[in-house]
Tab-separated table of C-alpha atoms in Angstrom:
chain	number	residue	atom	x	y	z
A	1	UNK	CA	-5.731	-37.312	-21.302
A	2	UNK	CA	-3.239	-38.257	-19.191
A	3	UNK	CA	0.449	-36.917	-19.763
A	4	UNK	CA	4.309	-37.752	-17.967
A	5	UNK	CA	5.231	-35.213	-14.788
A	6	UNK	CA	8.478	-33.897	-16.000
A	7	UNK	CA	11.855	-35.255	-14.016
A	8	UNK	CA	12.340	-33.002	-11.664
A	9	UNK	CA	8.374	-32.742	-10.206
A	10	UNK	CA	8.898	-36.453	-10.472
A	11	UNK	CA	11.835	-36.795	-8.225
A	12	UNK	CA	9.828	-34.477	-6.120
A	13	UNK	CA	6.444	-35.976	-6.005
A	14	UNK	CA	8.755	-39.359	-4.920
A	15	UNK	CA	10.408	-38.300	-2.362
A	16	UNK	CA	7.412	-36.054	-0.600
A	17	UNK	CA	5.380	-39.871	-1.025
A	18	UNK	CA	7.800	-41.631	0.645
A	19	UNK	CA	8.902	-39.334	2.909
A	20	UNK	CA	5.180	-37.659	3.929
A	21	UNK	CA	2.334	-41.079	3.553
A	22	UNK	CA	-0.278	-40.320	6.038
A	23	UNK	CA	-0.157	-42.011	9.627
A	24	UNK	CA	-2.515	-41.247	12.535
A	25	UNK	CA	-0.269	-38.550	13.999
A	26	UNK	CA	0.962	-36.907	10.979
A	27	UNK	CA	-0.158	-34.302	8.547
A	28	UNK	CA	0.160	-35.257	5.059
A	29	UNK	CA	0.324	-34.558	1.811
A	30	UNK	CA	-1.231	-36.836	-0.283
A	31	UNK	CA	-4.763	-38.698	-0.514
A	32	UNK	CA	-4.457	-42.713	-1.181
A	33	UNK	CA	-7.071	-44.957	-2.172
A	34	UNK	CA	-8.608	-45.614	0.850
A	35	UNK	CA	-8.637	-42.512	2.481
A	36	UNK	CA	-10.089	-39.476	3.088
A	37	UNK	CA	-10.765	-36.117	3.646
A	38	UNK	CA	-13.324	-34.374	6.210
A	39	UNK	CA	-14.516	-30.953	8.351
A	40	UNK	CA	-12.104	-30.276	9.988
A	41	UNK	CA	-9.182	-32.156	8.828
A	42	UNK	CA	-6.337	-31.052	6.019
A	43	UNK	CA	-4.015	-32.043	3.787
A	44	UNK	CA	-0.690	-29.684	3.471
A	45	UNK	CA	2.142	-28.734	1.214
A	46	UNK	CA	4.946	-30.277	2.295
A	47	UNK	CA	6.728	-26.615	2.450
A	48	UNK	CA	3.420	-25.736	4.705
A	49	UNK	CA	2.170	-23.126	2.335
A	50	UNK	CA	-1.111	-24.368	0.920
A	51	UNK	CA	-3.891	-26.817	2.810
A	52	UNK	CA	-6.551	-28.533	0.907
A	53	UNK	CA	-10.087	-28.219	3.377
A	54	UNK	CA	-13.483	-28.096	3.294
A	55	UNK	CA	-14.556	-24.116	4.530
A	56	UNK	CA	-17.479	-22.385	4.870
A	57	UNK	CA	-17.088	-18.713	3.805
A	58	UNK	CA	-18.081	-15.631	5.991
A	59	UNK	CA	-21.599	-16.308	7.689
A	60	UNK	CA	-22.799	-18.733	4.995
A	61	UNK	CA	-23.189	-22.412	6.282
A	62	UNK	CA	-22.356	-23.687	2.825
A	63	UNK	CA	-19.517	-25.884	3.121
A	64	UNK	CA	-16.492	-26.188	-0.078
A	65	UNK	CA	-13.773	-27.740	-0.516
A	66	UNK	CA	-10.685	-25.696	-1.270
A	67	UNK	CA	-7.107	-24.783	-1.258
A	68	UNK	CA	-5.399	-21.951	0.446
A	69	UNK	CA	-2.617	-20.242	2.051
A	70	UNK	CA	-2.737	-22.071	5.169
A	71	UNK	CA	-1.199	-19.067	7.372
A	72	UNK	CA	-2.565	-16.117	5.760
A	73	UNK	CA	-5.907	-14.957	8.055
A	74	UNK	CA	-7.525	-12.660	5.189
A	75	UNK	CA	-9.043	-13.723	2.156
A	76	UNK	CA	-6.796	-16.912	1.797
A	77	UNK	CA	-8.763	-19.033	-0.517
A	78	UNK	CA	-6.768	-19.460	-3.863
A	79	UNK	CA	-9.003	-22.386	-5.567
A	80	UNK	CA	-12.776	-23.953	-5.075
A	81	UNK	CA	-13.103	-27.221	-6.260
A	82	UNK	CA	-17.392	-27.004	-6.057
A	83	UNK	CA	-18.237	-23.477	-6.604
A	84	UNK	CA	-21.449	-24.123	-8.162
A	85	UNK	CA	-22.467	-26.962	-6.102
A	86	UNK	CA	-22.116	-26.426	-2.533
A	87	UNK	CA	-22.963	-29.033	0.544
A	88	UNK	CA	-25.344	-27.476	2.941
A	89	UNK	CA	-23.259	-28.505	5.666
A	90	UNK	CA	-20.006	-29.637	7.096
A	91	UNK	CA	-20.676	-33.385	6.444
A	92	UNK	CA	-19.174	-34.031	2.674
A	93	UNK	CA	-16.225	-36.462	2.532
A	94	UNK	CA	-13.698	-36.507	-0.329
A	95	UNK	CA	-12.080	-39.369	-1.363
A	96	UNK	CA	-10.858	-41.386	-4.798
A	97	UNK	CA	-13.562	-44.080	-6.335
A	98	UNK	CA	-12.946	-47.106	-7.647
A	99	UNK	CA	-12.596	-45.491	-10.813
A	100	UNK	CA	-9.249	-43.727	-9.746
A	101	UNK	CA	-11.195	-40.088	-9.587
A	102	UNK	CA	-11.524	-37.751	-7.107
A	103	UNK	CA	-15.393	-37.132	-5.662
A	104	UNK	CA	-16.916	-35.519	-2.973
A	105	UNK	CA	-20.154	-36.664	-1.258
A	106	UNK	CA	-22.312	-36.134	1.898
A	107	UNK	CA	-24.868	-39.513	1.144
A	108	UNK	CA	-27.143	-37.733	-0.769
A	109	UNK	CA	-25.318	-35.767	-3.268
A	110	UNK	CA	-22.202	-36.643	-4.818
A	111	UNK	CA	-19.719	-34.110	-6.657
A	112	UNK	CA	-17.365	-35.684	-9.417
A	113	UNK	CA	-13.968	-33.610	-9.063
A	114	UNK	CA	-12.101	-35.263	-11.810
A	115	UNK	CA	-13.266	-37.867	-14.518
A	116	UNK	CA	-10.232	-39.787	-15.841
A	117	UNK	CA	-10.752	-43.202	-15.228
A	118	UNK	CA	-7.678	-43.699	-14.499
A	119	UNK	CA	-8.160	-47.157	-12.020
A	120	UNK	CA	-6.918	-48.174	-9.147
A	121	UNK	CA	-3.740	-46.837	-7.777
A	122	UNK	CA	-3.986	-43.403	-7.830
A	123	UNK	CA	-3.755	-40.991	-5.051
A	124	UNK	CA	-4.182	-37.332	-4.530
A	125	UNK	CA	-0.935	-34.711	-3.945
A	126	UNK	CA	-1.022	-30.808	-3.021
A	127	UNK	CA	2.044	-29.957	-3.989
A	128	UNK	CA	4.415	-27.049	-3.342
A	129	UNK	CA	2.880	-24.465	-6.004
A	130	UNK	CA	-1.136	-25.302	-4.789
A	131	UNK	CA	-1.702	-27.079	-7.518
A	132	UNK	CA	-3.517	-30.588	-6.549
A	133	UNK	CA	-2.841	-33.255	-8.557
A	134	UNK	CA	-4.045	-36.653	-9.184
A	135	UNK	CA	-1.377	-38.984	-10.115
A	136	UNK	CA	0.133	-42.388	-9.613
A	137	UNK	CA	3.056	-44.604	-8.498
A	138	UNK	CA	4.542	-44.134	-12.107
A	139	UNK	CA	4.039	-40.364	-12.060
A	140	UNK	CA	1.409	-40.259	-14.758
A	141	UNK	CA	-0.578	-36.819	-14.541
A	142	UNK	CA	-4.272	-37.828	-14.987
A	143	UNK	CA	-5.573	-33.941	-13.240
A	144	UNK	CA	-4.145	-31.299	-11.842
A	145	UNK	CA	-6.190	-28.361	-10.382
A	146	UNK	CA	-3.967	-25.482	-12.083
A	147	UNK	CA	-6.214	-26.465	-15.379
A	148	UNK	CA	-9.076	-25.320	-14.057
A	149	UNK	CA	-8.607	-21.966	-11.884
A	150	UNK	CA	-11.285	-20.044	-10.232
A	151	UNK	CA	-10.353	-16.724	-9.199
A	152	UNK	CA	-6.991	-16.399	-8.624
A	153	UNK	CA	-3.317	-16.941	-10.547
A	154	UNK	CA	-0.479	-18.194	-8.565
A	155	UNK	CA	3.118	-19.063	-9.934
A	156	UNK	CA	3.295	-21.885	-12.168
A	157	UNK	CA	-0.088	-21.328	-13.412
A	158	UNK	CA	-1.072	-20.830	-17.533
A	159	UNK	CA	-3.868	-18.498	-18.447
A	160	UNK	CA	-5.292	-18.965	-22.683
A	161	UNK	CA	-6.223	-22.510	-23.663
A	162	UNK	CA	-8.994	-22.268	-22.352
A	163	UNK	CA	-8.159	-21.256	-18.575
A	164	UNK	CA	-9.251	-18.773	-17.355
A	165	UNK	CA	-10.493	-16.746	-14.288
A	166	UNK	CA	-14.009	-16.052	-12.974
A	167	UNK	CA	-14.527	-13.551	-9.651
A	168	UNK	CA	-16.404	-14.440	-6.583
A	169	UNK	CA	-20.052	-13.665	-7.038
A	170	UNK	CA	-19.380	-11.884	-3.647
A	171	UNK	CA	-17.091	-11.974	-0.783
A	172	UNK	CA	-18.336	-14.386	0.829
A	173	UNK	CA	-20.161	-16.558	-1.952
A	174	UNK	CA	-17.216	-18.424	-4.295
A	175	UNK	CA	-20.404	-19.091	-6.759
A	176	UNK	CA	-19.001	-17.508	-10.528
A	177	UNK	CA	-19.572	-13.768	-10.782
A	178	UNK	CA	-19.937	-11.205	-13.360
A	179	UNK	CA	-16.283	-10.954	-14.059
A	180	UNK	CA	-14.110	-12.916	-16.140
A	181	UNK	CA	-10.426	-12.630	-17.062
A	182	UNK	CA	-9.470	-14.071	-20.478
A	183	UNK	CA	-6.331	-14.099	-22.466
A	184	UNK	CA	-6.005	-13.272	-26.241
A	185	UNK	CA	-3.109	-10.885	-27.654
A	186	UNK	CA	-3.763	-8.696	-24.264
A	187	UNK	CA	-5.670	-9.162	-20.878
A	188	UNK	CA	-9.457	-9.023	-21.089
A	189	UNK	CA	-11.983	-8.654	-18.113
A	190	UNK	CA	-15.227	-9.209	-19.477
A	191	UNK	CA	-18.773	-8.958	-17.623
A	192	UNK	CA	-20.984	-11.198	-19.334
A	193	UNK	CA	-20.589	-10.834	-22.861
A	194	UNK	CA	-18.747	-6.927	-22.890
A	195	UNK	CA	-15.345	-5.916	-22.104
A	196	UNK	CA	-14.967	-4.542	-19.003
A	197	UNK	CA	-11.380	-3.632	-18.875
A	198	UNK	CA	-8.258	-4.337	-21.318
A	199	UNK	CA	-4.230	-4.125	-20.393
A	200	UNK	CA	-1.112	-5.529	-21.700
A	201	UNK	CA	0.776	-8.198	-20.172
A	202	UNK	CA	3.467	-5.790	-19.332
A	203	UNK	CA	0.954	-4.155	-16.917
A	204	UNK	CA	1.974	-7.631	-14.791
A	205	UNK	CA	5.235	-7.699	-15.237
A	206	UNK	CA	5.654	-11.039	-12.949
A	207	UNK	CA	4.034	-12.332	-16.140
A	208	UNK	CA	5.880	-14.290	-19.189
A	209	UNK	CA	4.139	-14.971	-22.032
A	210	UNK	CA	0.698	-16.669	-21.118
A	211	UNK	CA	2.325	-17.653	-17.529
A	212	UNK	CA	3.528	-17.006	-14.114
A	213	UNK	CA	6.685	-18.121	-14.201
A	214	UNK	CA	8.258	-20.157	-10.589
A	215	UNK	CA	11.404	-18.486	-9.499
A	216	UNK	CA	13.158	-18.127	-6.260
A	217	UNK	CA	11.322	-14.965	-5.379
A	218	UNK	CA	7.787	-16.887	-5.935
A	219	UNK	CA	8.918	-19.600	-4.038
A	220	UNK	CA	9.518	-17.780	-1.012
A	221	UNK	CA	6.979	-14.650	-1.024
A	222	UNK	CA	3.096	-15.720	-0.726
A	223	UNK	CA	2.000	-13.903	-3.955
A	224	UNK	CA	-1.515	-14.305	-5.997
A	225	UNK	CA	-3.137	-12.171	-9.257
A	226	UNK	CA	-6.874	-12.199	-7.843
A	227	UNK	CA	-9.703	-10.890	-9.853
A	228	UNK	CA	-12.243	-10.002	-7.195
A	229	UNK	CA	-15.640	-9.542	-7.149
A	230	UNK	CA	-16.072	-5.897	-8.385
A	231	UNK	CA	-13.924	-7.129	-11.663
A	232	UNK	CA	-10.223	-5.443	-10.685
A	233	UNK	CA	-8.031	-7.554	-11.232
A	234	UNK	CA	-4.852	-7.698	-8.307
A	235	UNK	CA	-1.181	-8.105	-8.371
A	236	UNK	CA	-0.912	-9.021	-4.496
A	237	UNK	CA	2.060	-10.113	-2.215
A	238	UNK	CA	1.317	-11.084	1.662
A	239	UNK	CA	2.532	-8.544	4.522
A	240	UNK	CA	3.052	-11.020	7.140
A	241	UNK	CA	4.127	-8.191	9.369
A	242	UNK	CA	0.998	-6.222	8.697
A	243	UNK	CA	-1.171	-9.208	8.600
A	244	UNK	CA	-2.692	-7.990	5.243
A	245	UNK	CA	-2.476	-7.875	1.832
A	246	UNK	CA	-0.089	-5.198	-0.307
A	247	UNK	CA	-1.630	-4.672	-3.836
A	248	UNK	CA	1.312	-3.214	-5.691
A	249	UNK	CA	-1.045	-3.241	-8.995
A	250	UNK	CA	-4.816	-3.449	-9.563
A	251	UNK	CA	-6.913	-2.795	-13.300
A	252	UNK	CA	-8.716	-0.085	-13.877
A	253	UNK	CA	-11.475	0.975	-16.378
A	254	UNK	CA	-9.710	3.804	-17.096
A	255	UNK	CA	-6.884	1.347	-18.497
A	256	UNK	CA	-3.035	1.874	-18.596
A	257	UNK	CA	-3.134	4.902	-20.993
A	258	UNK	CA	-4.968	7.689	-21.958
A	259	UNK	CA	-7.961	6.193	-22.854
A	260	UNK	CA	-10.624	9.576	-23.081
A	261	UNK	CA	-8.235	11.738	-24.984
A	262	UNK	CA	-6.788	15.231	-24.182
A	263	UNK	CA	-8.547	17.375	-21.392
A	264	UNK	CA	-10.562	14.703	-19.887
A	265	UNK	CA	-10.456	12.428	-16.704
A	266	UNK	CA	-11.387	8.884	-16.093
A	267	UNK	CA	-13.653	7.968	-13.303
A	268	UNK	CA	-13.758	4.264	-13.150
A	269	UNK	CA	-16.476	3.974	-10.509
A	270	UNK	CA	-19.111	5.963	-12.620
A	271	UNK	CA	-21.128	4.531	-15.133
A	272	UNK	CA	-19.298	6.305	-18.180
A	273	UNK	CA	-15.657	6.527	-17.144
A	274	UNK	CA	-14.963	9.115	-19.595
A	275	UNK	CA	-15.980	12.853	-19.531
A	276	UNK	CA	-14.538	16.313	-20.049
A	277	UNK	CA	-13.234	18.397	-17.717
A	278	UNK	CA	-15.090	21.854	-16.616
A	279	UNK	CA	-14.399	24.482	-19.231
A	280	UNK	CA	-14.378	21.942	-21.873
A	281	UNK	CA	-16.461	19.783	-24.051
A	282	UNK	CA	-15.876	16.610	-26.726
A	283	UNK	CA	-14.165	17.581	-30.102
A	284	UNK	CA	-16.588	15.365	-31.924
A	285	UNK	CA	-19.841	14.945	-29.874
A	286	UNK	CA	-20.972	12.705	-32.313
A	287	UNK	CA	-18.017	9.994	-31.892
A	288	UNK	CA	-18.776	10.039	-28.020
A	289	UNK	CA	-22.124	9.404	-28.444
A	290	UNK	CA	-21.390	6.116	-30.084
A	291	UNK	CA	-18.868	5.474	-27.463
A	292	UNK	CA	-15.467	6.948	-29.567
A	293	UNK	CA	-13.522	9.326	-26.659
A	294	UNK	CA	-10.603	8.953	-27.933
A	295	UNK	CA	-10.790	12.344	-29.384
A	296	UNK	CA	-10.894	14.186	-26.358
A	297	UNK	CA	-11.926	17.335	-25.740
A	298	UNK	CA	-11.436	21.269	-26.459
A	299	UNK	CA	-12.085	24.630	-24.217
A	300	UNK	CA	-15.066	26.215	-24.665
A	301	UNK	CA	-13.752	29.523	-23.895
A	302	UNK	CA	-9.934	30.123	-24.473
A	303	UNK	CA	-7.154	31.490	-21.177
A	304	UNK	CA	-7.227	35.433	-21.211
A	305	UNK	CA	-3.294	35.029	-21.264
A	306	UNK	CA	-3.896	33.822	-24.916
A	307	UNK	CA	-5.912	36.641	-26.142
A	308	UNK	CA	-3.141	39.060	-24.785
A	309	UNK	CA	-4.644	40.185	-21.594
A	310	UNK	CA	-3.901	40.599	-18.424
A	311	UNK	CA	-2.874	36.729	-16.717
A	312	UNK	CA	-3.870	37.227	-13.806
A	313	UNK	CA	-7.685	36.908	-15.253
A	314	UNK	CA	-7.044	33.484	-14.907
A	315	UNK	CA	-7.521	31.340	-12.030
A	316	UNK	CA	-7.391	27.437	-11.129
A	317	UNK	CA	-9.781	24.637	-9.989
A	318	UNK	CA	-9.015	22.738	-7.622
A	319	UNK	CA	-9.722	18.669	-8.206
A	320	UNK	CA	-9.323	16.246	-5.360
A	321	UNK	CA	-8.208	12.448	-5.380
A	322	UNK	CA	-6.289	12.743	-8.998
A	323	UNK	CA	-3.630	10.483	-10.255
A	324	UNK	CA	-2.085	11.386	-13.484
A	325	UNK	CA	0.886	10.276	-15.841
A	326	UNK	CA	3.810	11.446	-14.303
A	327	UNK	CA	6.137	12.057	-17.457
A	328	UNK	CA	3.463	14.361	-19.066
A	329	UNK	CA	4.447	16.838	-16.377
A	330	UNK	CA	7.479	19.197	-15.831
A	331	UNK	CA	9.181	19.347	-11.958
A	332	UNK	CA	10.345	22.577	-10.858
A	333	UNK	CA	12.637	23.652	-7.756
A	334	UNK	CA	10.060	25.245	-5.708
A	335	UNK	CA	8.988	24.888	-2.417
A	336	UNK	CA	5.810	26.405	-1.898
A	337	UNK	CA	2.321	25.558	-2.863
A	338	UNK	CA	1.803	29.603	-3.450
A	339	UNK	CA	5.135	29.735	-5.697
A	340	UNK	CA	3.934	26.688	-7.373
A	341	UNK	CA	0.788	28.613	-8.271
A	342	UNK	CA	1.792	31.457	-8.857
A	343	UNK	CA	4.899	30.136	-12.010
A	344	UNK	CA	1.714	28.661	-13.342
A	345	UNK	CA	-0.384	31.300	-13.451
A	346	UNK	CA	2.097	34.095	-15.022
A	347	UNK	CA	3.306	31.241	-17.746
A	348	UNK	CA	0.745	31.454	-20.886
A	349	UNK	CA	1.975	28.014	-21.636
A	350	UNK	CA	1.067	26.458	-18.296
A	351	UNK	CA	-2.131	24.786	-18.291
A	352	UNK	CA	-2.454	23.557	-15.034
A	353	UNK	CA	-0.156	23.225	-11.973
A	354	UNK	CA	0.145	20.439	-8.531
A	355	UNK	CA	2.253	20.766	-5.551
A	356	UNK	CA	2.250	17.093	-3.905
A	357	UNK	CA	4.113	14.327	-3.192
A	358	UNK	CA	3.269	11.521	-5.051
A	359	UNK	CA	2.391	7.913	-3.413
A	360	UNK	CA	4.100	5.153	-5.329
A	361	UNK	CA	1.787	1.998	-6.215
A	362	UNK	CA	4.399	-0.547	-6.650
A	363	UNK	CA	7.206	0.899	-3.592
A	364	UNK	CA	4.389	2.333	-1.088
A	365	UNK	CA	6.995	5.228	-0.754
A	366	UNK	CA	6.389	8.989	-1.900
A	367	UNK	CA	7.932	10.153	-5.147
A	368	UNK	CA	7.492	13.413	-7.114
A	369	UNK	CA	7.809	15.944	-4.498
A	370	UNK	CA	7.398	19.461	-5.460
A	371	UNK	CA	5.813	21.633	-8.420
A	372	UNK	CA	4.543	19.875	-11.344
A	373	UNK	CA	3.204	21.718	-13.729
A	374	UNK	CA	1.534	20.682	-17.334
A	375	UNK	CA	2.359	22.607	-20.393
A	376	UNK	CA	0.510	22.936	-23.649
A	377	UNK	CA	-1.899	19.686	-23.123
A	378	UNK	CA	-2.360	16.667	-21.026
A	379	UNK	CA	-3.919	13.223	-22.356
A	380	UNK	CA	-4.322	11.133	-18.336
A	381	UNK	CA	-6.056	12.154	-15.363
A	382	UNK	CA	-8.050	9.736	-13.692
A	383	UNK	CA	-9.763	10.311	-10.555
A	384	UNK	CA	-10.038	8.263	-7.374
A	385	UNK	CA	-12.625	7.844	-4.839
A	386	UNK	CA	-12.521	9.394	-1.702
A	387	UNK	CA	-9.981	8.738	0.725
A	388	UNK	CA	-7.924	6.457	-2.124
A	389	UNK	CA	-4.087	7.140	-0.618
A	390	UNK	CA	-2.699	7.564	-3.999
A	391	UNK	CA	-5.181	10.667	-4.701
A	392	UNK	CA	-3.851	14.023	-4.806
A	393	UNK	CA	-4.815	17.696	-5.821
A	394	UNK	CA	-4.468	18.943	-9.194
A	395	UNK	CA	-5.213	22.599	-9.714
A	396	UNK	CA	-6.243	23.180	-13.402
A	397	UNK	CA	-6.572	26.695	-15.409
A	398	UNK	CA	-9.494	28.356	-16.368
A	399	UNK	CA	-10.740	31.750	-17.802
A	400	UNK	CA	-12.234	34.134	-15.819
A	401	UNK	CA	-15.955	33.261	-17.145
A	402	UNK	CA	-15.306	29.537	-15.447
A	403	UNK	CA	-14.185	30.648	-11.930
A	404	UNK	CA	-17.086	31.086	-10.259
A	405	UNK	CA	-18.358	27.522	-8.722
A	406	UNK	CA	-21.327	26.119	-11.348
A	407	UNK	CA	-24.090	23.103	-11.226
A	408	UNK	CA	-21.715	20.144	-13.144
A	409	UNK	CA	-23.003	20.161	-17.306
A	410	UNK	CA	-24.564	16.120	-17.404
A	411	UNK	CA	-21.991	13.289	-18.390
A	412	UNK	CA	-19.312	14.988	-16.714
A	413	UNK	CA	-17.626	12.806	-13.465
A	414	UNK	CA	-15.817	15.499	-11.656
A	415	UNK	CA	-18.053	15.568	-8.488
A	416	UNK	CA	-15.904	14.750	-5.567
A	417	UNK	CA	-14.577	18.091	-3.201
A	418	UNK	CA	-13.879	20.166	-5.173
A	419	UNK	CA	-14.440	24.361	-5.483
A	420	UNK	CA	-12.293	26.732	-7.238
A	421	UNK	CA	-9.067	29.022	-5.901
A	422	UNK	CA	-7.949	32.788	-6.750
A	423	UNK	CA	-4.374	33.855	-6.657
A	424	UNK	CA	-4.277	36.504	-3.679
A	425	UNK	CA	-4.230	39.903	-5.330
């Protein structure tokens, strides 16, 4: 159904016709009836942002037509208008019918882009946002390509109503994937019919409501919410610098909060992210066999310092690639990984202990520095896979019975470098 541009996109979409209508020597921005679109010609923004082309992905020699960042050289592709029905080669022209639509053929198949009807006198417009349009000379909106995203959310764009986003079935095959991002009362990632991953909104905070809303900071920053095709979904901004992609926030099956209870860590890249740390086991094995963490989990054996004995019959293991909640932790002012240690250990309150500096996700900058310890109980740690820059080591107590190194109890996800540490007598 067919609907009015608002005032100012119509003042716009005027003067970029006028001022951009396609001659032989120019790059345009618009499609008239008439004309078309081939391998290896575009059609551009008129800021120069976004090109409409046919591509070919990776090594595949399936050709699609799409729109992308026109000067970004990784992973640029924002929107596939044939993702399920790809030409087998670099032949497929795109042009408007006599119907008004938009279709793309190569002589022996033909792909219907839009289906309005809408007659003659339309034309095609990529306009400043990416969003393609189809529209005519009195600025009736018969399509535009921001109703129907594929994999990735750029300003101006509406998730709910039925929008939504589907992944790559692999990098270099824009076919749907496994993933899907939907929009209720909170984000959703779903593969096939079960939830993958949940967050709030506020998790994307360039988010408003159901939208990304256009300001001057989106209008001058290259900027996309991608959900990929291992299902994380990306907050990204473009490094032009760098020539690559900053991710300044990403999803994660372990979620936003502390989704396995007390005394357990999150491994999002194992099959159950959930599972209890060594030393301890599930308050309520019965709830996590039916999938209920939330619970947590309890020591099987309880800190010497607690039954009154010496503390030093404690010691610490050491975890690699951790992240953790930051305000569940108290900083002290000490400057040595042995001091740091050693106010742990001879604290019967202190249940574990890190001495690291902290990589910041959303500033790429270290933060935290110094001794952190944990008092009492923690509820977040989630760990990374190797080599992940904002991993770090987290040294937690145990009794003297769990010191010694032992083959990992099944169902728990600790399994990357780690090996336990004595204070020096």
């Amino acid at each position: 159904m067919n609907s009015r541009i608002s005032p100012l996109i119509a003042f716009l979409l005027l003067f970029f016709f006028l001022g951009f209508q396609s001659t032989n020597n120019t790059v345009t921005d618009t499609i008239l009836p008439g004309q078309s679109l081939t391998h290896p010609k575009t059609i551009e923004s008129p800021n120069g942002i976004f090109e409409l082309c046919f591509f070919s992905p990776g090594n595949s020699t399936k050709y699609y037509l799409a729109i992308r960042f026109k000067n970004v050289s990784e992973q640029s592709v924002v929107w596939v208008a044939n993702r399920k029905y790809p030409f087998p080669d670099s032949t497929p022209v795109l042009n408007i019918n006599q119907d008004g639509d938009l279709v793309i053929s190569d002589g022996t198949m033909t792909y219907a882009m839009t289906n309005t009807s809408a007659g003659n006198g339309t034309y095609a417009m990529l306009l400043d946002t990416g969003n393609l349009i189809l529209t005519n000379r009195v600025l009736e909106l018969f399509w535009q390509s921001f109703d129907y995203p594929t994999d990735t959310l750029l300003p101006g764009m509406t998730l709910g109503y039925g929008r939504q986003l589907t992944s790559w079935k692999s990098k270099e095959d824009p076919a749907p994937g496994n993933f899907t991002l939907q929009l209720d009362y909170s984000l959703s990632i779903m593969e096939g019919h079960d939830v993958y991953w949940t967050g709030s909104l506020a998790s994307f905070d360039v988010l408003s409501s159901n939208s990304w809303p256009i300001n001057h900071t989106s209008q001058t920053q290259i900027s996309r919410i991608v959900l990929d095709e291992t299902g994380k979904l990306k907050l990204q901004s473009w490094l032009e610098e760098e020539k690559t992609w900053n991710t300044s926030f990403q999803s994660s099956r372990c979620g936003d909060y502390a989704l396995c209870g007390a005394f357990s860590v999150c491994n999002e890249t194992a099959q159950e992210p959930c599972g209890c740390l060594r030393g301890f086991k599930p308050v309520s094995a019965g709830a996590w066999s039916k999938g209920d963490v939330s619970s947590g989990c309890v020591r099987k054996t309880a800190l010497q310092c607690s039954n009154n004995s010496d503390v030093q019959k404690d010691g610490f293991l050491r975890m690699s690639n951790v992240d953790w909640l930051d305000n569940n932790s108290m900083s002290l002012e000490i400057s040595s990984d042995k001091e740091c240690q050693s106010s742990c250990l001879n604290s019967c309150s202190c249940i574990a202990y890190a001495f690291e500096q902290k990589l910041d996700p959303s500033s790429r900058n270290k933060s935290g520095t110094g001794c952190l310890i944990w008092n009492g109980s923690f509820s977040y740690l989630k760990q990374l896979p190797i080599g992940d820059k904002y991993g770090n080591d987290f040294y937690l107590k145990l009794p003297h019975k769990n010191w010694s190194p032992v083959t990992q109890a099944q169902g728990m996800n600790l399994t990357q470098q780690r090996h336990l540490e004595q204070l020096k007598k």
